[in-house]
Short mmCIF file of C-alpha atoms in Angstrom, two decimals:
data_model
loop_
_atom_site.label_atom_id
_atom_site.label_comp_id
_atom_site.label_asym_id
_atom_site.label_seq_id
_atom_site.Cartn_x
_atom_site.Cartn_y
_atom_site.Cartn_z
CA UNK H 789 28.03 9.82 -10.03
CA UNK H 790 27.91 6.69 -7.38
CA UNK H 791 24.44 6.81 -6.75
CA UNK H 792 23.20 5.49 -3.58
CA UNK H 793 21.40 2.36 -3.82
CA UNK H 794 17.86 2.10 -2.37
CA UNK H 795 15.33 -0.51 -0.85
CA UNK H 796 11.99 0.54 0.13
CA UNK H 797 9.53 -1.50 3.05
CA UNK H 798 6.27 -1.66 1.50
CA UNK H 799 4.04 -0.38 -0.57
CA UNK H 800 2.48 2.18 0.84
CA UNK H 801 0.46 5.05 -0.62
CA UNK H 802 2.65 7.88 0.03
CA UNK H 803 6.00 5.91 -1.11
CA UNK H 804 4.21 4.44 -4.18
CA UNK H 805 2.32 8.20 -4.99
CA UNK H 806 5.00 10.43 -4.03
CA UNK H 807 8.29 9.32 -2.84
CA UNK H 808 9.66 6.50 -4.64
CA UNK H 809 8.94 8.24 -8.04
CA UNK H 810 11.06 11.33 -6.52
CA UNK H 811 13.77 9.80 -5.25
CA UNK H 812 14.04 7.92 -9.00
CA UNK H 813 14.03 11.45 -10.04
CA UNK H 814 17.21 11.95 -8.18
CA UNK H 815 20.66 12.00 -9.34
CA UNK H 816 22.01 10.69 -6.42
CA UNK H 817 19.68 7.59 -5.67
CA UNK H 818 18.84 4.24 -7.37
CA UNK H 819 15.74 2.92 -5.92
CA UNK H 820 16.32 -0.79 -6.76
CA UNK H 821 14.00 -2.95 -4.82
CA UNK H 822 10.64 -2.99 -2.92
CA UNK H 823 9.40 -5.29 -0.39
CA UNK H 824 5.99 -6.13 0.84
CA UNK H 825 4.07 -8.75 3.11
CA UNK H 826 3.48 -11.14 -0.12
CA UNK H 827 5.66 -11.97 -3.14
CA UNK H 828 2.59 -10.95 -5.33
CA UNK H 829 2.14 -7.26 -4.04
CA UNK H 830 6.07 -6.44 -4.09
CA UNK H 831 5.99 -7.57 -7.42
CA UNK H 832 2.87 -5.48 -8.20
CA UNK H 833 4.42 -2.27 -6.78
CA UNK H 834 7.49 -3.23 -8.62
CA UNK H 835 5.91 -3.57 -12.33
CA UNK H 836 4.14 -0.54 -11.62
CA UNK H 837 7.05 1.75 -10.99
CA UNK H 838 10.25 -0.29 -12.81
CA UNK H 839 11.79 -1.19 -10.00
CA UNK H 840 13.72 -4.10 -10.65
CA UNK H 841 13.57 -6.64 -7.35
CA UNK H 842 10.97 -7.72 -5.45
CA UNK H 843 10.86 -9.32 -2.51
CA UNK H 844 7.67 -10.82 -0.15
CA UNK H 845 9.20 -10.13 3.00
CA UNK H 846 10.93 -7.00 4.84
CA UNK H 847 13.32 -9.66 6.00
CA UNK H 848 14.28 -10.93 2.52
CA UNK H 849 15.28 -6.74 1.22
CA UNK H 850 17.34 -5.82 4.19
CA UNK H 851 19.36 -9.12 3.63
CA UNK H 852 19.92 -7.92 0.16
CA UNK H 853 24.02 -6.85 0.05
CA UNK H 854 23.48 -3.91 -2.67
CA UNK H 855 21.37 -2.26 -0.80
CA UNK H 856 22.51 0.89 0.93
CA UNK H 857 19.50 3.01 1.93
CA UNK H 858 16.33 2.28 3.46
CA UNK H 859 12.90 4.14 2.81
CA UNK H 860 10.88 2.68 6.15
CA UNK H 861 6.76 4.10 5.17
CA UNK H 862 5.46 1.17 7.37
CA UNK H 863 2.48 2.19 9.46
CA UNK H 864 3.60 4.25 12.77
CA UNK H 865 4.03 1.40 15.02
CA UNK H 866 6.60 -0.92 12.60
CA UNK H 867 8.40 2.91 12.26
CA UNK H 868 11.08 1.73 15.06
CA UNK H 869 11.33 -2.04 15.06
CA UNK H 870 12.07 -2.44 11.59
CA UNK H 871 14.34 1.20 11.48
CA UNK H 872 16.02 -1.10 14.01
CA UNK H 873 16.10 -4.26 11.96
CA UNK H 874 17.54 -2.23 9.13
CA UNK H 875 20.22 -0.26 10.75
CA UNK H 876 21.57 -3.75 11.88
CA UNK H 877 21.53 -4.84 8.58
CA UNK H 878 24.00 -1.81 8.17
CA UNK H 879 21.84 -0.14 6.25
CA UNK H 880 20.86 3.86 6.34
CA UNK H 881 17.39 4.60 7.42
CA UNK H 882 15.00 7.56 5.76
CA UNK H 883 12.17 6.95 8.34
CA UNK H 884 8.57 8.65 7.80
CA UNK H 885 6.98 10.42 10.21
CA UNK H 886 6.66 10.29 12.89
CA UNK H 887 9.59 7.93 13.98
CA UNK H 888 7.80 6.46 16.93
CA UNK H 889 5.21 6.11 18.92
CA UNK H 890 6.71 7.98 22.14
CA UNK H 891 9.89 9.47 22.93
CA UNK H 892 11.56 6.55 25.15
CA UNK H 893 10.75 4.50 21.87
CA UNK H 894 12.36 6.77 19.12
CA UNK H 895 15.59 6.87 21.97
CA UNK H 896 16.50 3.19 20.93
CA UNK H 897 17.45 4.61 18.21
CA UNK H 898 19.99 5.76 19.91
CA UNK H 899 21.69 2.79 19.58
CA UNK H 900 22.58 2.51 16.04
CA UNK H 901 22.60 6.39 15.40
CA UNK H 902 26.16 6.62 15.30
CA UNK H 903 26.77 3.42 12.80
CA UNK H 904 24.28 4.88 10.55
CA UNK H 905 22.36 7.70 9.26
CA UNK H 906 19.29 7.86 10.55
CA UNK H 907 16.59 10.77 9.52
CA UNK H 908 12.66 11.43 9.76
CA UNK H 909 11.32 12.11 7.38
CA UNK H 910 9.74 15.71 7.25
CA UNK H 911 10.25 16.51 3.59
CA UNK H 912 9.31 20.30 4.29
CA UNK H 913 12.96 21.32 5.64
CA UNK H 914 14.27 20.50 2.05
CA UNK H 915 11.70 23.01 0.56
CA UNK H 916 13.02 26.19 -0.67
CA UNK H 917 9.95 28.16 0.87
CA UNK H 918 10.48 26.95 4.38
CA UNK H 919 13.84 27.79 3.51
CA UNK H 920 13.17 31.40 2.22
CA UNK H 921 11.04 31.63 5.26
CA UNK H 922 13.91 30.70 7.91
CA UNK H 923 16.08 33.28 5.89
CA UNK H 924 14.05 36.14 5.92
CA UNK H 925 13.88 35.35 9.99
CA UNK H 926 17.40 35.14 10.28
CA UNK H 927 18.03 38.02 8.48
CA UNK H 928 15.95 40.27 10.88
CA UNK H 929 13.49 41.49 8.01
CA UNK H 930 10.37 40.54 9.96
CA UNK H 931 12.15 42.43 12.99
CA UNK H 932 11.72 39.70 16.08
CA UNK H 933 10.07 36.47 15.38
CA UNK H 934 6.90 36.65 17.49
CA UNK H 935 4.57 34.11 15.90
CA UNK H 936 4.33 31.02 13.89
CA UNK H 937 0.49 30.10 13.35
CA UNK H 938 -0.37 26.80 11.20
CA UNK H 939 -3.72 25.35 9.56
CA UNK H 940 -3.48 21.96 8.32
CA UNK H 941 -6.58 19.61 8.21
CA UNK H 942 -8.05 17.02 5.26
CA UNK H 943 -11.37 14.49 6.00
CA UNK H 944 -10.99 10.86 6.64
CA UNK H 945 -13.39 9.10 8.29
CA UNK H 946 -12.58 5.74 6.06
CA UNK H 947 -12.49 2.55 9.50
CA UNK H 948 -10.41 1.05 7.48
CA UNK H 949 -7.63 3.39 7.30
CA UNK H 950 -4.80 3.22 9.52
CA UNK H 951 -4.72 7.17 10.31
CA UNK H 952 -8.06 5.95 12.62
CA UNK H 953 -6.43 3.42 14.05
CA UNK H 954 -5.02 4.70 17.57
CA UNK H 955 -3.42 0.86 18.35
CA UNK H 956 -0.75 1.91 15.39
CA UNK H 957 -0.35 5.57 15.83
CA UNK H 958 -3.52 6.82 14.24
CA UNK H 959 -5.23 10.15 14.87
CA UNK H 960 -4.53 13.68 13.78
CA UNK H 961 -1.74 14.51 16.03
CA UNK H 962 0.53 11.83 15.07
CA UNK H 963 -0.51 12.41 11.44
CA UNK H 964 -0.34 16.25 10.47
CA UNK H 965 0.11 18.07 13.60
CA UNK H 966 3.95 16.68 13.62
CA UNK H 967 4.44 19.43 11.29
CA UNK H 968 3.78 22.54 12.63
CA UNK H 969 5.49 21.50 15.72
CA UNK H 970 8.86 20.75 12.84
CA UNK H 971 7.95 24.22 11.99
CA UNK H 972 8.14 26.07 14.98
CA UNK H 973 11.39 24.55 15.88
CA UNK H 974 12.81 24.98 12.72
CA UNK H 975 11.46 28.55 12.47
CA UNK H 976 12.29 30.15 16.22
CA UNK H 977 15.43 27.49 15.80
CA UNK H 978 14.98 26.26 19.78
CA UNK H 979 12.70 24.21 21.76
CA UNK H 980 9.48 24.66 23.29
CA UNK H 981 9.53 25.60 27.16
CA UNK H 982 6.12 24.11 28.10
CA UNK H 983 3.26 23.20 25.64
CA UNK H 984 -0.69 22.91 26.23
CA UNK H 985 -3.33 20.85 24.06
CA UNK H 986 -6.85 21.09 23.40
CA UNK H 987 -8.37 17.55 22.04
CA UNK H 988 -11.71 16.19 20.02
CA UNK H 989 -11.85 12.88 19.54
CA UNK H 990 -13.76 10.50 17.26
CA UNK H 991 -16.57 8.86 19.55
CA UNK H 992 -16.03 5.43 17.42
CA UNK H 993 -12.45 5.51 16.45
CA UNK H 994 -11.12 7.04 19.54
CA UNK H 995 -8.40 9.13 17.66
CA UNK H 996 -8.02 12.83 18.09
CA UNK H 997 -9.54 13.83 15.12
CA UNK H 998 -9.14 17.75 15.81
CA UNK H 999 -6.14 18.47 17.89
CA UNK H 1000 -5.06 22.52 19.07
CA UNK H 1001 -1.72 23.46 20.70
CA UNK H 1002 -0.07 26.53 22.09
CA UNK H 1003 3.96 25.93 22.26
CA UNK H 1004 5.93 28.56 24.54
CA UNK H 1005 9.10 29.39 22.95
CA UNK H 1006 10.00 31.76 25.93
CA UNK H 1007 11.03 35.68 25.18
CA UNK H 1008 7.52 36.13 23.88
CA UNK H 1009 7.63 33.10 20.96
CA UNK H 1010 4.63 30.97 20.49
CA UNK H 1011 3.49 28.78 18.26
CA UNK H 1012 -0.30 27.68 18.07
CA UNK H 1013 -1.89 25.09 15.49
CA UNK H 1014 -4.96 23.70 14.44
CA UNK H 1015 -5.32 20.03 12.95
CA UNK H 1016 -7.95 18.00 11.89
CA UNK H 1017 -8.44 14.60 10.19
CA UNK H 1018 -12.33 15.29 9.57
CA UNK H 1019 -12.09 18.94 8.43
CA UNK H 1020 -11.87 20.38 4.84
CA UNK H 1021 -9.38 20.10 3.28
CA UNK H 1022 -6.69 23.38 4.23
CA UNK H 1023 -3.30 24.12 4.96
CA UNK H 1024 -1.66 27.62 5.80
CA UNK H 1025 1.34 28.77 7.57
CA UNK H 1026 1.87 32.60 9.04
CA UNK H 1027 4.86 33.69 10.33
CA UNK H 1028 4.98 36.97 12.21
CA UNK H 1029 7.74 39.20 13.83
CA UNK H 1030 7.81 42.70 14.95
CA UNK H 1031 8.17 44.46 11.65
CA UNK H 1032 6.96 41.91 8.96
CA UNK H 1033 4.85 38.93 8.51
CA UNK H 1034 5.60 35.95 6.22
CA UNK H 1035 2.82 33.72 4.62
CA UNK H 1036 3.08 29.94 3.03
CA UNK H 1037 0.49 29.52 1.14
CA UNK H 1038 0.79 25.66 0.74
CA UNK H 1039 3.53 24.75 3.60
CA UNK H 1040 3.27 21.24 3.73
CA UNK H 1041 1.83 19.67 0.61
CA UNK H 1042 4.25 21.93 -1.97
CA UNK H 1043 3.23 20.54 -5.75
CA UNK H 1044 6.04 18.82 -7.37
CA UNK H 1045 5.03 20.96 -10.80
CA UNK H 1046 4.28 23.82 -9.89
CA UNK H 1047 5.69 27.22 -8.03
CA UNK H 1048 4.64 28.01 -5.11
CA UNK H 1049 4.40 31.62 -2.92
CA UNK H 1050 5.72 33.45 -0.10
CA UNK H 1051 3.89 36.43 0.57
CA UNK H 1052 5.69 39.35 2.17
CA UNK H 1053 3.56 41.98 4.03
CA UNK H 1054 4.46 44.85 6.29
CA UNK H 1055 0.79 45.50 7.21
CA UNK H 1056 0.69 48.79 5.96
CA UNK H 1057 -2.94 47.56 4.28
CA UNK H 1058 -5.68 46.14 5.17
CA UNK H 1059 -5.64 42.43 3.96
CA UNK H 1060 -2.91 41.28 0.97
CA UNK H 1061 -2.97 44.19 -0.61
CA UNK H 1062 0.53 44.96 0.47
CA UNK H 1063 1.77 41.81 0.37
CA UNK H 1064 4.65 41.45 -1.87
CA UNK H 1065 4.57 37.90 -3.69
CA UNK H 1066 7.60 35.90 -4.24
CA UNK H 1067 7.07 32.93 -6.65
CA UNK H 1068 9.84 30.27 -6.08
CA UNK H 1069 10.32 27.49 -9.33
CA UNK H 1070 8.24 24.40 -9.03
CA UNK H 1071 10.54 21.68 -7.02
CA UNK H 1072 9.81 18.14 -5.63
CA UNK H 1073 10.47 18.23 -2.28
CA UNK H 1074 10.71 14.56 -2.09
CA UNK H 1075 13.47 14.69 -4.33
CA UNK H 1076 15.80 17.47 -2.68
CA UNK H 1077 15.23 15.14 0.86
CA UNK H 1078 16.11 11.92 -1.00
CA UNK H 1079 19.40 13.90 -2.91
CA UNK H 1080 20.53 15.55 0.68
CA UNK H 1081 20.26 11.87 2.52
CA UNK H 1082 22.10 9.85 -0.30
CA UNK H 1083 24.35 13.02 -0.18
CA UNK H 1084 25.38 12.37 3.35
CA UNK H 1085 26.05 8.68 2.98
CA UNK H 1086 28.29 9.43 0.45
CA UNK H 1087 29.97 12.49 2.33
CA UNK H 1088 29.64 14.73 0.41
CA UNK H 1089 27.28 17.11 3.02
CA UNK H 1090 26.74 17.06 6.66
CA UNK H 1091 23.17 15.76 7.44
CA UNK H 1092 21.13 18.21 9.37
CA UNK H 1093 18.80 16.16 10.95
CA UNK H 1094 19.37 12.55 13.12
CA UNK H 1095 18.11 10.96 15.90
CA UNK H 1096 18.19 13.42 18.56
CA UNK H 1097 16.26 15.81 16.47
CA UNK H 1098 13.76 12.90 15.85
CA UNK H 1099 13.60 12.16 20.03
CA UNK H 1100 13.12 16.00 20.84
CA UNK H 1101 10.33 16.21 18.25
CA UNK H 1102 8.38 13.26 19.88
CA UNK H 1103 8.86 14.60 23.41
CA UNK H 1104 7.18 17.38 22.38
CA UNK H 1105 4.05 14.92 21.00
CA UNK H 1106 4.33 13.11 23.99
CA UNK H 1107 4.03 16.76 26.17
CA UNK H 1108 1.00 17.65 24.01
CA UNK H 1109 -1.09 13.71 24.66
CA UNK H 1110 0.02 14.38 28.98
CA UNK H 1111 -1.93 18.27 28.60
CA UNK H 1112 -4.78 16.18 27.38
CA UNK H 1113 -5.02 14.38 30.16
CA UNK H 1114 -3.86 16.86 32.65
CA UNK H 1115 -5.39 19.88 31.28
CA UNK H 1116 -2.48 21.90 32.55
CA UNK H 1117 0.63 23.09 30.96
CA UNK H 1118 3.34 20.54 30.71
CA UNK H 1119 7.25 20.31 29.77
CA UNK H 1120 8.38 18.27 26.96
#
């Protein structure tokens, strides 16, 4: 197989914990050099997960000729300028999320989108339970989708980390709450009609450190969510129609080794207890993004997800921050 070859910018947590070891899981990648603001920490992060080039500047990796692929897990502000950078370089661009800061800076993008892939990163559309969950939708088993309800919160109240940082795209919204808004497009497949917000924000770091939204669908849809940066640690997802309600029990943070559940329940009792539970095999998420990326560059499947997918996601971010301020209803 003519694996794609891959370059990664930086060594961030959640490439160096989670990503970079799935994508050299992959069949269909080659993750063959890292980059980082020194010469000493590329070559750290290199040791430390065999990968065999280093290089001390973003600059240096993107010049590299091999290199087909990009893995961008910069903090939120460097998401678009060095996407950018890279694209010109000719390269493809996995991009975590999310992609920009605002939606007039993820449409620059627009730009290079054609020349190369370009995809955000929201592993969760690769997982066979979202994808189990959009089927049993489809299929009209839950009767009409009425519903999508999310949890998702963890505690950080580190001033060091960049999540509460708002100058780079800190604060819950920007961090977590990007996914349920992924799900309830992905779910009711369209676009929120109008959205409104409900904010709490740190009194020293200034991010939104509990963040609430109600998204209209229209014809009766809504989604509403819940995030939190300084909360315990949860994460839930409900999905309700007419006839039948759907339940991920861990929707965003799947484990790589383990199965996870769908529950199943037609309401008929009070609780679970008729809740029919489908275990799916353990998968890396991580992974099945990486293989359906590399799989595109190499033509081999059409890519589901580019840059105008990325834009209308952040319009709806940038809908939810103008509610805060206006305390009305707004259009994304």
């Amino acid at each position: 197989m003519n694996k794609v070859v891959w370059g990664v910018l930086s060594s961030a947590r959640i490439g160096m914990s989670k990503v970079i070891p799935a994508l050299q899981k992959s069949s269909w990648c080659d993750v063959r050099a890292i980059a980082s603001r020194t010469e000493a920490s590329a070559r750290e992060a290199a040791s430390k997960l065999g990968i065999p080039r280093a290089y001390g500047s973003y600059e240096a990796l993107l010049a590299d000729p091999e290199i087909e692929a990009i893995y961008n897990p910069l903090p939120n502000h460097l998401h678009i300028p060095l996407t950018l950078q890279a694209a010109e370089a000719g390269k493809h661009v996995l991009c975590e999320k999310p992609i920009a800061l605002n939606a007039t800076e993820a449409q620059r993008l627009r730009a290079i989108g054609n020349k190369v892939h370009v995809m955000e990163a929201f592993m969760v559309r690769f997982h066979p339970q979202w994808l189990r969950a959009r089927e049993l939708v489809r299929s009209g088993e839950l009767g009409s989708l009425r519903t999508v309800q999310a949890t998702f919160s963890y505690f950080n109240d580190d001033p060091k980390n960049i999540r509460n940082k708002p100058e780079i795209g800190g604060g819950a919204l920007y961090d977590i709450g990007c996914y349920p808004i992924v799900a309830g497009r992905f779910l009711f497949e369209a676009e929120p009609r109008r959205v409104i917000a409900l904010f709490d924000r740190d009194p020293v770091f200034g991010t939104d450190r509990t963040a609430s939204a109600l998204l209209d669908f229209g014809e009766g849809r809504h989604l509403d969510f819940t995030v939190s940066t300084q909360s315990v640690p949860y994460q839930r997802m409900q999905i309700s129609g007419t006839k039948k309600r759907v339940e991920i029990v861990i929707p965003f943070n799947a484990p790589p080794d383990e199965t996870t559940e769908v529950l199943l329940d037609d309401g008929s009792k009070l609780g679970d207890a008729a809740a029919i539970r489908e275990t799916l095999p353990a998968c890396d998420q991580y992974t099945l993004q990486g293989d359906a990326f590399s799989r595109a560059i190499r033509g081999d499947l059409v890519l589901p997800y580019g840059v105008e997918d990325a834009v209308q996601n952040m319009r709806v971010i940038d809908a939810l921050f103008r509610s805060e301020e206006s305390g009305h209803w707004e259009r994304p």
